[in-house]
């Protein structure tokens, strides 16, 4: 190499040469890469929060309603030119597709049947106490026997779900007023004891005064029996149950009133109070579940889609029809009136069981799907940010 060639090479290294020499020098900063479009590498825009950064890093897609940039892999620029994203759109996924919370271990059909039978037992006991105090012997007898049978059956389903009878007894070792599970256990045990004793005294005819006291005690525990399960559900971390904590007790109470009241329609001439309870319960259930689906936001999808949505829509139709038939049975005398009462009892009890199953299924779906946790959280974050910046 001659001296002139050596000087030309040294000038190129120091950046003093022509364009061909600069093109051979490596880029050392971001500004140099973005100043020349042909040489600038494409860099995917970073998401706004840490969760989104992690999601994009895994190649997931953020939907539009979550604050991400979904809707395809191309973004619009000013002037109509699109920009191709280097990563696919993010989806809602948890780590290794595992649920964010642990779903309850409660089983089907044990827990839905336990909820339905507990509601029937509670309303029947209250109607039986009312019939005893007002001299309606037929209503008293049917209510007492129905209450005892439903209470015992509900305990059987609960014990079967627990796996071993000893586990139910272990729940009685603690009396904790701040725990819905502890209080529910004591309510169930106390109610079942009074209800069973009242039914036994009703069948044997022994100690009628003691039977009245026991029946009144069971009737007093009836309202707590039909609503404590809703409080127990609402106190969990399951999104569809927790978000519905304001309406769920009314849904359960209305469902129980419709089912228990319609069973007592079979008492014949003493059925007037039971008919009013059944019709009022059907109206309360439909109104409460409608308000619930409108108020709880994203969690309402668990109640309106999938298997739970189908079951709850069928239950709502049966509840409305059963309530109308129950009301009509009060205006028809004789055999036709009794047939209408039987039809309304079948419709309302089937609807009540379906409602409990639908609520249970909706909660399990929301516990398994991370979107029911992530979407409301991001909506609350955006709302707080909007409040802080005064843009809401």
XYZ file of C-alpha atoms in Angstrom:
392
model
C 0.000 0.000 0.000
C 1.309 3.377 -0.998
C 1.465 6.445 1.293
C -1.558 8.066 -0.483
C -3.686 4.952 0.028
C -2.759 4.812 3.716
C -3.762 8.538 4.180
C -7.132 7.898 2.393
C -7.910 4.935 4.676
C -7.067 6.954 7.816
C -9.338 9.826 6.688
C -12.215 7.381 6.145
C -11.885 5.986 9.663
C -11.925 9.534 11.151
C -15.116 10.448 9.210
C -13.341 12.836 6.857
C -13.905 10.880 3.726
C -16.703 10.831 1.122
C -20.220 9.216 1.343
C -18.994 5.733 0.500
C -16.563 5.851 3.409
C -19.269 6.982 5.948
C -21.597 4.180 4.875
C -18.918 1.693 5.998
C -18.812 3.160 9.560
C -21.040 1.343 12.113
C -24.008 3.218 13.676
C -23.378 3.964 17.332
C -26.626 5.634 18.533
C -30.367 5.755 17.886
C -30.240 9.162 16.265
C -27.951 7.859 13.550
C -30.346 4.949 12.833
C -33.417 7.114 12.555
C -31.842 9.911 10.537
C -31.587 7.745 7.392
C -34.846 5.862 6.608
C -33.168 3.128 4.592
C -30.799 2.331 7.435
C -33.271 2.749 10.346
C -34.394 -0.582 11.884
C -38.075 -0.927 12.687
C -38.754 -0.650 16.411
C -42.156 -1.742 17.780
C -43.731 0.961 19.974
C -43.628 0.182 23.671
C -46.927 -0.305 25.574
C -47.933 2.068 28.329
C -47.824 -0.117 31.431
C -45.741 -2.916 32.848
C -48.391 -5.558 32.294
C -48.739 -4.628 28.662
C -44.925 -4.659 28.225
C -44.805 -8.182 29.560
C -47.682 -9.238 27.345
C -46.148 -7.800 24.205
C -42.836 -9.378 25.075
C -44.566 -12.738 25.031
C -46.140 -12.020 21.675
C -49.723 -11.691 22.976
C -52.433 -9.353 21.750
C -54.123 -6.549 23.662
C -57.749 -6.024 22.643
C -59.147 -2.576 22.107
C -61.304 -2.570 25.230
C -58.287 -3.278 27.397
C -56.427 -0.213 26.335
C -54.140 -2.086 24.000
C -53.591 -1.622 20.288
C -55.641 -4.414 18.839
C -57.525 -4.563 15.614
C -54.850 -5.904 13.287
C -51.141 -5.729 12.750
C -51.068 -2.370 10.907
C -51.268 1.082 12.500
C -52.400 4.212 10.678
C -50.176 7.262 10.368
C -50.886 10.797 9.345
C -51.083 10.946 5.589
C -52.715 7.502 5.286
C -49.552 5.390 5.324
C -49.652 2.301 7.492
C -46.924 0.930 9.698
C -46.486 -2.825 9.972
C -46.113 -4.015 13.562
C -43.296 -6.434 14.233
C -45.211 -8.349 16.949
C -48.664 -9.917 16.747
C -51.598 -8.360 18.568
C -51.826 -9.309 22.230
C -54.503 -11.490 23.775
C -55.648 -11.876 27.369
C -53.600 -14.671 28.801
C -52.173 -15.367 32.172
C -48.833 -16.916 32.882
C -48.808 -20.240 31.051
C -52.592 -19.821 30.562
C -53.238 -20.543 34.235
C -56.124 -18.803 36.092
C -55.169 -15.730 38.107
C -57.238 -16.926 41.073
C -57.811 -20.465 42.175
C -61.345 -21.565 41.202
C -63.490 -22.995 44.005
C -63.392 -26.745 44.429
C -67.168 -26.941 44.795
C -68.774 -29.562 42.612
C -71.849 -29.909 40.461
C -74.650 -30.800 41.051
C -73.991 -30.863 44.797
C -73.635 -27.133 45.422
C -76.421 -25.911 43.058
C -78.781 -28.506 44.551
C -77.751 -27.445 48.055
C -78.527 -23.821 47.203
C -81.918 -24.624 45.682
C -83.083 -26.958 48.474
C -81.941 -24.567 51.182
C -84.054 -21.820 49.643
C -87.137 -24.042 49.446
C -86.673 -25.125 53.051
C -86.352 -21.578 54.384
C -89.466 -20.198 52.674
C -91.549 -23.286 53.491
C -90.718 -23.023 57.186
C -91.755 -19.358 57.305
C -95.030 -20.123 55.514
C -95.645 -23.045 57.884
C -95.172 -20.778 60.900
C -97.539 -18.253 59.337
C -100.104 -20.969 58.695
C -99.810 -22.187 62.286
C -100.336 -18.712 63.727
C -103.295 -17.936 61.436
C -105.065 -21.283 61.767
C -104.310 -22.598 58.264
C -103.665 -26.213 59.161
C -103.104 -27.421 55.603
C -100.491 -24.737 54.930
C -98.804 -25.508 58.254
C -98.546 -29.231 57.569
C -97.353 -28.970 53.963
C -94.865 -26.244 54.892
C -93.390 -28.174 57.804
C -92.938 -31.405 55.870
C -91.527 -29.613 52.829
C -89.115 -27.639 54.979
C -87.783 -30.667 56.798
C -87.381 -32.736 53.649
C -85.588 -29.939 51.771
C -83.338 -29.096 54.736
C -82.226 -32.685 55.220
C -81.643 -33.095 51.482
C -79.572 -29.918 51.322
C -77.373 -31.133 54.163
C -76.891 -34.444 52.347
C -75.727 -32.632 49.196
C -73.420 -30.404 51.246
C -71.839 -33.364 53.031
C -71.412 -35.167 49.715
C -69.616 -32.121 48.340
C -67.353 -31.970 51.394
C -66.446 -35.625 50.899
C -66.687 -36.764 54.515
C -69.401 -36.069 57.154
C -66.718 -35.228 59.712
C -65.800 -32.129 57.722
C -69.259 -30.677 58.343
C -68.807 -31.248 62.069
C -65.418 -29.570 61.926
C -67.124 -26.453 60.585
C -69.058 -26.253 63.861
C -65.932 -25.930 65.998
C -65.726 -22.200 65.290
C -68.320 -19.467 65.856
C -67.031 -16.379 64.091
C -69.581 -13.609 63.384
C -67.336 -11.961 60.770
C -67.067 -15.161 58.720
C -69.998 -15.901 56.331
C -68.907 -19.543 56.175
C -68.944 -19.942 59.960
C -72.256 -18.143 60.375
C -73.773 -20.070 57.478
C -72.776 -23.361 59.049
C -74.468 -22.436 62.309
C -77.576 -21.135 60.532
C -77.874 -24.360 58.548
C -77.361 -26.585 61.586
C -79.787 -24.653 63.803
C -82.448 -24.368 61.126
C -82.241 -28.039 60.174
C -82.564 -29.054 63.832
C -85.700 -26.982 64.414
C -87.198 -27.929 61.064
C -86.619 -31.653 61.552
C -87.993 -31.630 65.098
C -91.071 -29.695 63.976
C -91.791 -32.156 61.171
C -91.400 -35.106 63.548
C -93.836 -33.558 66.031
C -96.226 -32.766 63.187
C -96.267 -36.369 62.010
C -96.568 -37.933 65.472
C -98.926 -35.362 66.956
C -96.900 -35.264 70.164
C -96.358 -32.095 72.173
C -98.240 -29.636 69.957
C -97.080 -26.607 71.971
C -93.484 -27.665 71.654
C -94.069 -28.222 67.934
C -95.428 -24.695 67.615
C -92.395 -23.197 69.365
C -90.044 -25.247 67.257
C -91.911 -24.313 64.072
C -91.795 -20.607 64.915
C -88.051 -20.857 65.610
C -87.531 -22.527 62.230
C -89.633 -19.836 60.570
C -87.521 -17.102 62.160
C -84.357 -18.676 60.740
C -85.999 -19.056 57.312
C -84.992 -15.650 55.852
C -81.389 -16.147 56.951
C -81.446 -19.613 55.430
C -82.401 -18.347 51.978
C -79.896 -15.470 51.801
C -76.740 -16.499 53.664
C -75.501 -18.507 50.675
C -75.589 -15.346 48.548
C -73.481 -13.546 51.158
C -71.100 -16.488 51.190
C -70.696 -16.340 47.407
C -70.262 -12.561 47.370
C -67.508 -12.736 49.973
C -65.236 -14.752 47.680
C -62.724 -13.424 45.127
C -64.702 -14.910 42.231
C -65.379 -11.883 39.971
C -68.926 -12.723 38.852
C -70.043 -13.354 42.435
C -68.105 -10.598 44.157
C -69.130 -7.870 41.704
C -72.797 -8.854 42.180
C -72.755 -8.533 45.958
C -75.499 -5.890 45.967
C -78.069 -7.860 43.972
C -77.172 -11.514 44.610
C -79.031 -11.763 47.982
C -82.171 -10.447 46.284
C -81.750 -12.918 43.421
C -81.466 -15.809 45.853
C -84.323 -14.549 48.031
C -86.655 -14.093 45.060
C -85.748 -17.501 43.654
C -86.396 -19.168 47.022
C -89.711 -17.352 47.506
C -90.915 -18.424 44.072
C -89.935 -22.068 44.634
C -91.074 -22.435 48.256
C -94.268 -20.472 47.752
C -95.254 -22.507 44.709
C -94.771 -25.778 46.596
C -97.198 -24.568 49.236
C -99.753 -23.843 46.484
C -100.579 -27.530 46.737
C -102.346 -26.889 50.039
C -105.585 -26.049 48.232
C -107.896 -23.639 50.080
C -105.081 -22.322 52.330
C -102.852 -21.415 49.406
C -103.567 -17.678 49.211
C -100.501 -16.529 51.257
C -98.270 -18.986 49.411
C -99.532 -17.699 46.062
C -98.702 -14.114 46.953
C -95.236 -15.148 48.098
C -94.618 -17.104 44.895
C -95.711 -14.251 42.620
C -93.716 -11.668 44.600
C -90.657 -13.917 44.557
C -90.827 -14.389 40.798
C -91.046 -10.635 40.262
C -88.174 -9.990 42.695
C -85.912 -12.548 41.067
C -86.451 -11.230 37.534
C -85.981 -7.604 38.601
C -82.872 -8.301 40.688
C -81.063 -10.334 38.053
C -81.888 -7.729 35.388
C -80.439 -4.929 37.504
C -77.423 -7.069 38.337
C -76.577 -7.742 34.694
C -76.741 -4.022 33.906
C -74.700 -2.818 36.880
C -71.722 -5.123 37.209
C -70.114 -4.224 33.884
C -67.727 -6.721 32.332
C -68.629 -9.484 34.799
C -72.143 -9.548 33.335
C -70.688 -11.475 30.379
C -70.426 -14.504 32.662
C -74.189 -14.386 33.235
C -75.202 -13.689 29.638
C -72.873 -15.849 27.528
C -72.049 -19.523 27.288
C -73.856 -22.260 29.142
C -74.644 -20.046 32.128
C -76.280 -17.455 29.886
C -78.423 -20.089 28.170
C -79.542 -21.602 31.469
C -80.315 -18.234 33.030
C -82.350 -17.094 30.024
C -84.397 -20.291 30.188
C -84.812 -19.839 33.952
C -86.010 -16.284 33.486
C -88.606 -17.346 30.923
C -89.836 -20.148 33.190
C -89.977 -17.782 36.178
C -92.085 -15.236 34.312
C -94.415 -17.929 32.976
C -94.681 -19.655 36.345
C -95.439 -16.387 38.104
C -98.243 -15.609 35.653
C -99.693 -19.111 36.014
C -99.506 -18.886 39.813
C -101.362 -15.585 39.778
C -103.976 -17.017 37.408
C -104.557 -20.027 39.664
C -106.049 -17.701 42.248
C -108.896 -16.806 39.887
C -109.772 -20.351 38.809
C -111.690 -22.627 41.126
C -111.901 -26.386 41.357
C -109.815 -28.900 39.452
C -108.524 -26.411 36.895
C -107.253 -24.171 39.640
C -105.358 -27.066 41.229
C -103.852 -28.001 37.871
C -102.673 -24.442 37.383
C -101.118 -24.548 40.848
C -99.256 -27.748 40.007
C -98.053 -26.298 36.707
C -96.783 -23.140 38.370
C -95.028 -25.197 41.052
C -93.207 -27.227 38.393
C -92.232 -24.133 36.418
C -91.063 -22.056 39.385
C -89.121 -24.869 41.034
C -87.431 -25.789 37.785
C -86.595 -22.123 37.225
C -85.221 -21.758 40.751
C -82.947 -24.775 40.365
C -81.775 -23.469 36.975
C -81.068 -20.017 38.424
C -78.863 -21.473 41.148
C -77.040 -23.586 38.585
C -76.587 -20.607 36.260
C -75.196 -18.380 39.004
C -72.833 -21.131 40.102
C -71.640 -21.798 36.545
C -71.133 -18.083 35.838
C -68.895 -17.763 38.871
C -66.785 -20.747 37.889
C -66.346 -19.402 34.348
C -65.233 -16.000 35.649
C -62.763 -17.629 38.034
C -61.098 -19.593 35.230
C -60.888 -16.714 32.698
C -58.202 -14.067 33.484
C -60.084 -11.449 31.438
C -62.712 -11.098 34.194
C -59.946 -9.834 36.478
C -57.678 -7.940 34.076
C -60.301 -5.940 32.162
C -62.050 -4.402 35.211
C -58.653 -3.614 36.757
C -57.509 -1.724 33.673
C -60.840 0.069 33.438
C -60.452 1.232 37.028
C -56.863 2.337 36.327
C -57.941 4.388 33.325
C -60.787 5.911 35.338
C -58.394 6.936 38.119
C -55.934 8.372 35.613
C -58.733 10.301 33.937
C -59.896 11.648 37.298
C -56.344 12.672 38.192
C -55.831 14.526 34.917
C -59.322 16.007 34.916
C -60.188 14.596 31.500
C -63.220 12.582 32.619
